[in-house]
Short mmCIF file of C-alpha atoms and ligand atoms in Angstrom, two decimals:
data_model
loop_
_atom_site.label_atom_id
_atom_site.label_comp_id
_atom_site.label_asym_id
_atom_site.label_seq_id
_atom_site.Cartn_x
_atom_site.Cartn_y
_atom_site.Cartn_z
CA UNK A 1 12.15 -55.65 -28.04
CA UNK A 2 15.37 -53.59 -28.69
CA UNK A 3 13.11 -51.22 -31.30
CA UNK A 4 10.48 -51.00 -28.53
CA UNK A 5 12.77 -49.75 -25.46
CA UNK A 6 14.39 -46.75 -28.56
CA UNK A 7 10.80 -46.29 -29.03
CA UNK A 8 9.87 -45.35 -25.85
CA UNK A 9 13.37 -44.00 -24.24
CA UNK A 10 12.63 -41.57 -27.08
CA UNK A 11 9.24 -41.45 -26.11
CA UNK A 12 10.12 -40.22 -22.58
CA UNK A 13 12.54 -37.54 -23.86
CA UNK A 14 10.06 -36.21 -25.33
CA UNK A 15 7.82 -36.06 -22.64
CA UNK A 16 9.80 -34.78 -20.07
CA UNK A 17 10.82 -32.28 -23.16
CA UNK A 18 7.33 -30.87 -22.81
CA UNK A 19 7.27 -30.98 -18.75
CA UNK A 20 9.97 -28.96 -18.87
CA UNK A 21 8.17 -26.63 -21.54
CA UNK A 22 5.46 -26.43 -18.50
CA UNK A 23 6.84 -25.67 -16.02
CA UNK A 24 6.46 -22.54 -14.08
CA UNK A 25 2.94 -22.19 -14.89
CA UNK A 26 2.02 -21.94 -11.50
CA UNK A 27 0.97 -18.53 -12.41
CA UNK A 28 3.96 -16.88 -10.19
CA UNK A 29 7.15 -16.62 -12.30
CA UNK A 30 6.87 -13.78 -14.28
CA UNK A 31 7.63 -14.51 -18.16
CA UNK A 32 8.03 -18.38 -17.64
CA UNK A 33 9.41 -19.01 -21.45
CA UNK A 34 12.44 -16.71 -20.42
CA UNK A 35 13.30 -18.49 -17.55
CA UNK A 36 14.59 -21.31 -19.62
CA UNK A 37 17.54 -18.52 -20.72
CA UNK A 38 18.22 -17.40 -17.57
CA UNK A 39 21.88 -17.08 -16.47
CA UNK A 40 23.62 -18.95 -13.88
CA UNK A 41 22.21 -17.79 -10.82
CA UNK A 42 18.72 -19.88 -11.29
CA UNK A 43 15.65 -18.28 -9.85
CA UNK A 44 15.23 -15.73 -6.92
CA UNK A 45 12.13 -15.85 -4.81
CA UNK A 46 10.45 -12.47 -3.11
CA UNK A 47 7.97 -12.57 -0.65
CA UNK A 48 4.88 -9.45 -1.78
CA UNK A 49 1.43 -8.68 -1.54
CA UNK A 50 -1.15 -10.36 -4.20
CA UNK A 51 -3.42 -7.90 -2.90
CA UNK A 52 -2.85 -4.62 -2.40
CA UNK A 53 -3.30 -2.28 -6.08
CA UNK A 54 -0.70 0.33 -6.26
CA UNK A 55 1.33 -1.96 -3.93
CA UNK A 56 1.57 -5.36 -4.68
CA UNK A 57 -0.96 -7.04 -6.80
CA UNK A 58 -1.39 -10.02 -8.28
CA UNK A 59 -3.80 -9.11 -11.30
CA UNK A 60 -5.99 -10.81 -13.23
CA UNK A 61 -3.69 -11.91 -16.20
CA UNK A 62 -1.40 -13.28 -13.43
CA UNK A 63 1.15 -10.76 -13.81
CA UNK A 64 2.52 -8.29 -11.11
CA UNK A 65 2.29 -4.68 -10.06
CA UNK A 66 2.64 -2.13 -7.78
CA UNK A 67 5.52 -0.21 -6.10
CA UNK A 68 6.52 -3.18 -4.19
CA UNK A 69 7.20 -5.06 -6.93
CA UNK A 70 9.14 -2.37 -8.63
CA UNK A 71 11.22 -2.06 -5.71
CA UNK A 72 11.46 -6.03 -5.51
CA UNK A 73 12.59 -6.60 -9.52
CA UNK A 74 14.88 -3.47 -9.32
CA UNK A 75 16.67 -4.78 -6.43
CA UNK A 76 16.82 -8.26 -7.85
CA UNK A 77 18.57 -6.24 -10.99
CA UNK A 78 21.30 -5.20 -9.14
CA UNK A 79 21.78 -9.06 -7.46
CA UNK A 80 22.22 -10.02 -10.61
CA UNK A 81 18.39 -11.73 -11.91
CA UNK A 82 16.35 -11.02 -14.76
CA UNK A 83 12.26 -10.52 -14.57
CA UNK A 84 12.10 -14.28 -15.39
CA UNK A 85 14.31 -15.27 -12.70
CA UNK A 86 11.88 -13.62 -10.03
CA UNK A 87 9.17 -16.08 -8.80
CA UNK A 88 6.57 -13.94 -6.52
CA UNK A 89 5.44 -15.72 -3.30
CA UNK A 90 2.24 -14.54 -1.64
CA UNK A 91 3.45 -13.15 1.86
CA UNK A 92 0.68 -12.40 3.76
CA UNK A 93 1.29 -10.01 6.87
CA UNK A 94 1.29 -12.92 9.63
CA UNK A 95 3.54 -15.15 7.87
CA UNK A 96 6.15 -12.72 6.77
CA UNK A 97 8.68 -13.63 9.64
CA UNK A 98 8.01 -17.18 9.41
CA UNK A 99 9.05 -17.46 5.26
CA UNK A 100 11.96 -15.55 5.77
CA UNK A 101 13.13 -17.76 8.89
CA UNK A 102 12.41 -20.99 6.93
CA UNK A 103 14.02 -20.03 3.85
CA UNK A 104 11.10 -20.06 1.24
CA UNK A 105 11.84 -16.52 -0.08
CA UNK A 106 15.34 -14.14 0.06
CA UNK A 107 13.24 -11.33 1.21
CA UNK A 108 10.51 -9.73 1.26
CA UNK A 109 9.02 -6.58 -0.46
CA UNK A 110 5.37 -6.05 1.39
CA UNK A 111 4.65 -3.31 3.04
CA UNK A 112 6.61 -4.45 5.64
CA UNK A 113 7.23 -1.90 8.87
CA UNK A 114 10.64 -2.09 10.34
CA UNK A 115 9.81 -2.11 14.25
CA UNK A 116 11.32 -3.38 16.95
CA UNK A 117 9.32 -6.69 17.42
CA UNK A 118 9.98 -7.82 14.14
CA UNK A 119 13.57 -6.53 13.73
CA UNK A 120 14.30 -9.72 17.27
CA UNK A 121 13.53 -11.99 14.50
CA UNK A 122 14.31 -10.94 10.98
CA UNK A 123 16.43 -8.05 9.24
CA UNK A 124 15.64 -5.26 7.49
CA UNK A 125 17.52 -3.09 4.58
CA UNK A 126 16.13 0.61 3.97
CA UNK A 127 13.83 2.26 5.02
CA UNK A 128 12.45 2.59 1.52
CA UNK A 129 8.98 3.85 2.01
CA UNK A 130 7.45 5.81 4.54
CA UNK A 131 3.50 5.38 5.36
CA UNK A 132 1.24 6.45 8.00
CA UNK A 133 -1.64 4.80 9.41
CA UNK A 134 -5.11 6.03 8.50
CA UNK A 135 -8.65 5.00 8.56
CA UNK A 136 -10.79 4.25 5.07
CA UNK A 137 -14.77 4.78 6.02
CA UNK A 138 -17.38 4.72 3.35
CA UNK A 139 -17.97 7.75 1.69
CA UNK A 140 -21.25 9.12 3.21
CA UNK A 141 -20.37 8.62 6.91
CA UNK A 142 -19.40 11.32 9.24
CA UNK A 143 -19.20 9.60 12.28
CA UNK A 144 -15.73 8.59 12.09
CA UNK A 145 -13.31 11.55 11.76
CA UNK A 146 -10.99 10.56 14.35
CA UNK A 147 -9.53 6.87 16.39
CA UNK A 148 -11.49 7.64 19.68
CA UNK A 149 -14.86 7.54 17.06
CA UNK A 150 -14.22 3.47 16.45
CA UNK A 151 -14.47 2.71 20.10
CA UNK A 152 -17.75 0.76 19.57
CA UNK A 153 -17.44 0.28 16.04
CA UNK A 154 -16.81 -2.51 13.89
CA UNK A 155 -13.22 -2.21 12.91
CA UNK A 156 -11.34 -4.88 10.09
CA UNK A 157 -7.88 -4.87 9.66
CA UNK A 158 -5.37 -7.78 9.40
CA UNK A 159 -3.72 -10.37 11.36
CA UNK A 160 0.03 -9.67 12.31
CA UNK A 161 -0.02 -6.17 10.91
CA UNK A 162 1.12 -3.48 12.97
CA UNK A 163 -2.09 -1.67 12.16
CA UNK A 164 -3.73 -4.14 13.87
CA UNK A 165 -1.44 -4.03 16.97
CA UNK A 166 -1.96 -0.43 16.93
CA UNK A 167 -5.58 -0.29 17.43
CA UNK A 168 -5.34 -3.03 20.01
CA UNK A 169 -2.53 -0.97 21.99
CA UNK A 170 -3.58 2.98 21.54
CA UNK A 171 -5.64 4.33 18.99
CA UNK A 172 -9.22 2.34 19.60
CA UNK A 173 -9.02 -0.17 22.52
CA UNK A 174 -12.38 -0.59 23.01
CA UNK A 175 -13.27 -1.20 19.10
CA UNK A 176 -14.47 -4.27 17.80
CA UNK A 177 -11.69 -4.85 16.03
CA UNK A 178 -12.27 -8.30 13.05
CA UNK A 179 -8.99 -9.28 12.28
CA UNK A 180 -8.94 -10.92 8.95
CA UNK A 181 -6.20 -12.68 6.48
CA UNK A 182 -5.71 -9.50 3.86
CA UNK A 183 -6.64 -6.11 3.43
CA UNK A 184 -9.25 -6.70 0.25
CA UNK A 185 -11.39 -8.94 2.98
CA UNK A 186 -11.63 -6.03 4.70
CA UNK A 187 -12.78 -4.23 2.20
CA UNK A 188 -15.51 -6.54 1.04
CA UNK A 189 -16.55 -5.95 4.55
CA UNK A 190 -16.53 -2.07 4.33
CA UNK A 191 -18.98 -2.68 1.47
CA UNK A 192 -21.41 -4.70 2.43
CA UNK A 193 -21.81 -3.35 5.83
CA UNK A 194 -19.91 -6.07 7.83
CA UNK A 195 -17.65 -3.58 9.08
CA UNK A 196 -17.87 0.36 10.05
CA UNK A 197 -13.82 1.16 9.03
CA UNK A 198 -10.70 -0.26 7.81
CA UNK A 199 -7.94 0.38 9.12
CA UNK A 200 -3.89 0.25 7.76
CA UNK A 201 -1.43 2.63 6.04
CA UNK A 202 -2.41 4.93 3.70
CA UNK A 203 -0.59 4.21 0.49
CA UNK A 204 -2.86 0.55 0.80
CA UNK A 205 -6.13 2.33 1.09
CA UNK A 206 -5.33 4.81 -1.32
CA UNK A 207 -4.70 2.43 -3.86
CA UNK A 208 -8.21 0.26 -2.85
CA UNK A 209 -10.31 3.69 -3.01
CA UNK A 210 -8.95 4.10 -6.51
CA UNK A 211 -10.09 0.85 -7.97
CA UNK A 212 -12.84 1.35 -10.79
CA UNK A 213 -15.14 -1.02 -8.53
CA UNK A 214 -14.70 1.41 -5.60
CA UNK A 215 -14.63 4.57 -7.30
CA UNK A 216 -16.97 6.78 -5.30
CA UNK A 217 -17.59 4.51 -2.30
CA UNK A 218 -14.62 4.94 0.08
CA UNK A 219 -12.45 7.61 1.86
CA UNK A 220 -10.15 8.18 3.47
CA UNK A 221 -9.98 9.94 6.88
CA UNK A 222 -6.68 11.30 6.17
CA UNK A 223 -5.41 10.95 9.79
CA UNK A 224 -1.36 9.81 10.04
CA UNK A 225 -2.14 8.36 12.92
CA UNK A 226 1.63 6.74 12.68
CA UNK A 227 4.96 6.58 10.90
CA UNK A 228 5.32 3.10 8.96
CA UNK A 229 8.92 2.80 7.45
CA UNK A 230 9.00 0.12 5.01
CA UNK A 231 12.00 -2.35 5.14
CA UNK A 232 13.05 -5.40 3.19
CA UNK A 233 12.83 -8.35 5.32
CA UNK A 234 15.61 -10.52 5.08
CA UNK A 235 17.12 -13.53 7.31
CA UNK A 236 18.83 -12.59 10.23
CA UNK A 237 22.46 -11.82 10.28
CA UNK A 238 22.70 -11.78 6.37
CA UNK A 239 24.52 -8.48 6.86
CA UNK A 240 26.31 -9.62 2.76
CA UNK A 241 22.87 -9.23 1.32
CA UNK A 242 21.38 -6.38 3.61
CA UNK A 243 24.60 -4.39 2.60
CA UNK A 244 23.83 -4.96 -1.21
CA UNK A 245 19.90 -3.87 -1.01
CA UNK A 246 20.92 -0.93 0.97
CA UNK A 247 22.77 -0.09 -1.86
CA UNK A 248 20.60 -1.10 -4.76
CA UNK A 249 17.96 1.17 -2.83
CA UNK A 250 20.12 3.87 -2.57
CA UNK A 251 20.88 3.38 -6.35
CA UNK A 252 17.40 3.45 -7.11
CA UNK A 253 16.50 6.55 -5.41
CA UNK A 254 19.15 8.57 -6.82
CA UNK A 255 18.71 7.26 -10.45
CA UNK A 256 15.67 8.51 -10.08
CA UNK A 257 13.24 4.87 -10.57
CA UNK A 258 11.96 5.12 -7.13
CA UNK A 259 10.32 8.21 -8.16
CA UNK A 260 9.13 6.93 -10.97
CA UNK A 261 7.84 4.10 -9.52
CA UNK A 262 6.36 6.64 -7.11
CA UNK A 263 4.09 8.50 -9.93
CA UNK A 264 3.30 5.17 -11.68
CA UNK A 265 2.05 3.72 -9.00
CA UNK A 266 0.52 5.97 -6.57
CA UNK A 267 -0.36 8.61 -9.21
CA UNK A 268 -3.37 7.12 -10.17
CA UNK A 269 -5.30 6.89 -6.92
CA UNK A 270 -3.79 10.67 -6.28
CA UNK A 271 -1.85 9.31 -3.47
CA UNK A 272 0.25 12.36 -1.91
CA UNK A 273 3.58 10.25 -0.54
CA UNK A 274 6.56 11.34 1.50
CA UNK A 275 9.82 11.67 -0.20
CA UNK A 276 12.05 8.76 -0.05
CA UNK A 277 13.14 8.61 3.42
CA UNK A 278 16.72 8.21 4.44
CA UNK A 279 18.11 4.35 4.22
CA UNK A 280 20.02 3.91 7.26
CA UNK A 281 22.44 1.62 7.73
CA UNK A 282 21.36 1.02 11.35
CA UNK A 283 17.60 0.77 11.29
N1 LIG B 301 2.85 -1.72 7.25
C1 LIG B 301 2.07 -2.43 8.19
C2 LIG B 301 2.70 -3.74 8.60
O1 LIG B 301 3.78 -4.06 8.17
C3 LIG B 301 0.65 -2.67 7.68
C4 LIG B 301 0.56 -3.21 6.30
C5 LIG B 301 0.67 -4.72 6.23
O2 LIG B 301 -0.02 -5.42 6.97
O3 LIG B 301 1.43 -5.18 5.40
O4 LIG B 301 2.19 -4.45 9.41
#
């Protein structure tokens, strides 16, 4: 009986030796194996974008890309965490509020627009990023060259986004407006007819026009129809960590990575940005 109970104590160890081996497979810690050597501040979670190329993407090999993320694992840098201390949480654009309220990410690196609305609820260090607001149409259609053209037109975009908001409020009151859960619905939409336009900022539809699947069949109507300014979302009142991004921003313009994170990118999809706008401490 004593031999049995070694036997399987060891037995346990053993398993919970190769739990341990599996964990993090979830697909959204980037390099898993190295987490196991990570220092002693444990894991960081950032709220992005699965699905927006050039800005946050999930891809196919379940790694991550886009400017977004660069931003997000150069920031975490400078707070001290390695690439496999970074787990990526989806953060789609109605919920981004919400996660950083209940604590189920630090903060959030998604194309997120510092206005007013927003800013009652959350904080926000930078700008970082400045966008505008344009229409994507497919390629052969000259109907739509301007907002007033979508009143009476099918027009996607998504749910809590200020693109969204936008239409509702100014640009196209009286389009049909399908709100959906992510931009890439949108754009199956676009494609198959379901929809005349799709509407957010540029450097997103930029990046979807790019894609080899979409090479050809998209454009964009080049309109800055208005000024996004990208912020890090953060909880309210966590003026510690809003100082240090604001820093590690300003750090990463002047070293000259947000550039480069510019070019690689935006370069492909021939995306003409603004230059890094100011970060402010009072935004
Ligand atoms: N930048 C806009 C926003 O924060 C549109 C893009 C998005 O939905 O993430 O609402």
């Amino acid at each position: 009986m004593k031999l049995w109970k070694a036997g399987s104590a060891t037995f346990v160890i053993a398993a919970l030796a190769l739990t341990a081996t599996g964990c993090g497979s979830d697909g959204e810690t980037e390099s898993p194996s190295r987490s196991a050597a990570s220092g002693s501040k444990g894991k960081i979670v950032i709220g992005i974008k699965f699905d927006q190329p050039g800005v946050g993407l999930k891809q196919p090999d379940g790694s991550y890309a886009g400017f977004d993320v660069d931003v997000a694992r150069y920031v975490a840098k400078k707070l001290g965490y390695m690439p496999g201390q970074i787990q990526f949480k989806k953060a789609p654009s109605a919920q981004r509020e919400q996660m950083i309220k209940n604590g189920d990410v630090k903060f959030v690196v998604a194309s997120y627009s510092i206005n007013d609305k927003r800013e009652k609820e959350v904080d926000f260090a930078g700008p970082y990023f400045l966008a505008h607001q344009d229409l994507l149409v497919r390629a052969g259609d000259k109907s739509i060259t301007k907002p007033e053209d979508l009143n009476g037109k099918k027009l996607c975009s998504v749910t809590g986004s200020t693109s969204a908001q936008n239409v509702k409020e100014k640009l196209a009151p009286k389009a049909d407006l399908l709100q959906r859960g992510g931009y890439s619905e949108c754009l199956t939409g676009l494609e198959n007819k379901a929809v005349d336009a799709v509407t957010t900022d540029d450097a997103i539809l930029a990046g979807y026009a790019a894609q080899a699947q979409h090479k050809g069949k998209f454009k964009l109507a080049g309109l800055k129809l208005s000024d996004e300014k990208y912020g890090i979302g953060l909880k309210e009142g966590d003026v510690d960590l809003k100082k240090k991004i604001d820093a590690a921003l300003t750090a990463m313009v002047a070293d000259g990575s947000w550039d480069k994170a510019v070019q690689a990118n935006f370069g492909p999809a021939g995306f003409a940005n603004e230059p890094a706008p100011k970060i402010t401490a009072a935004n």
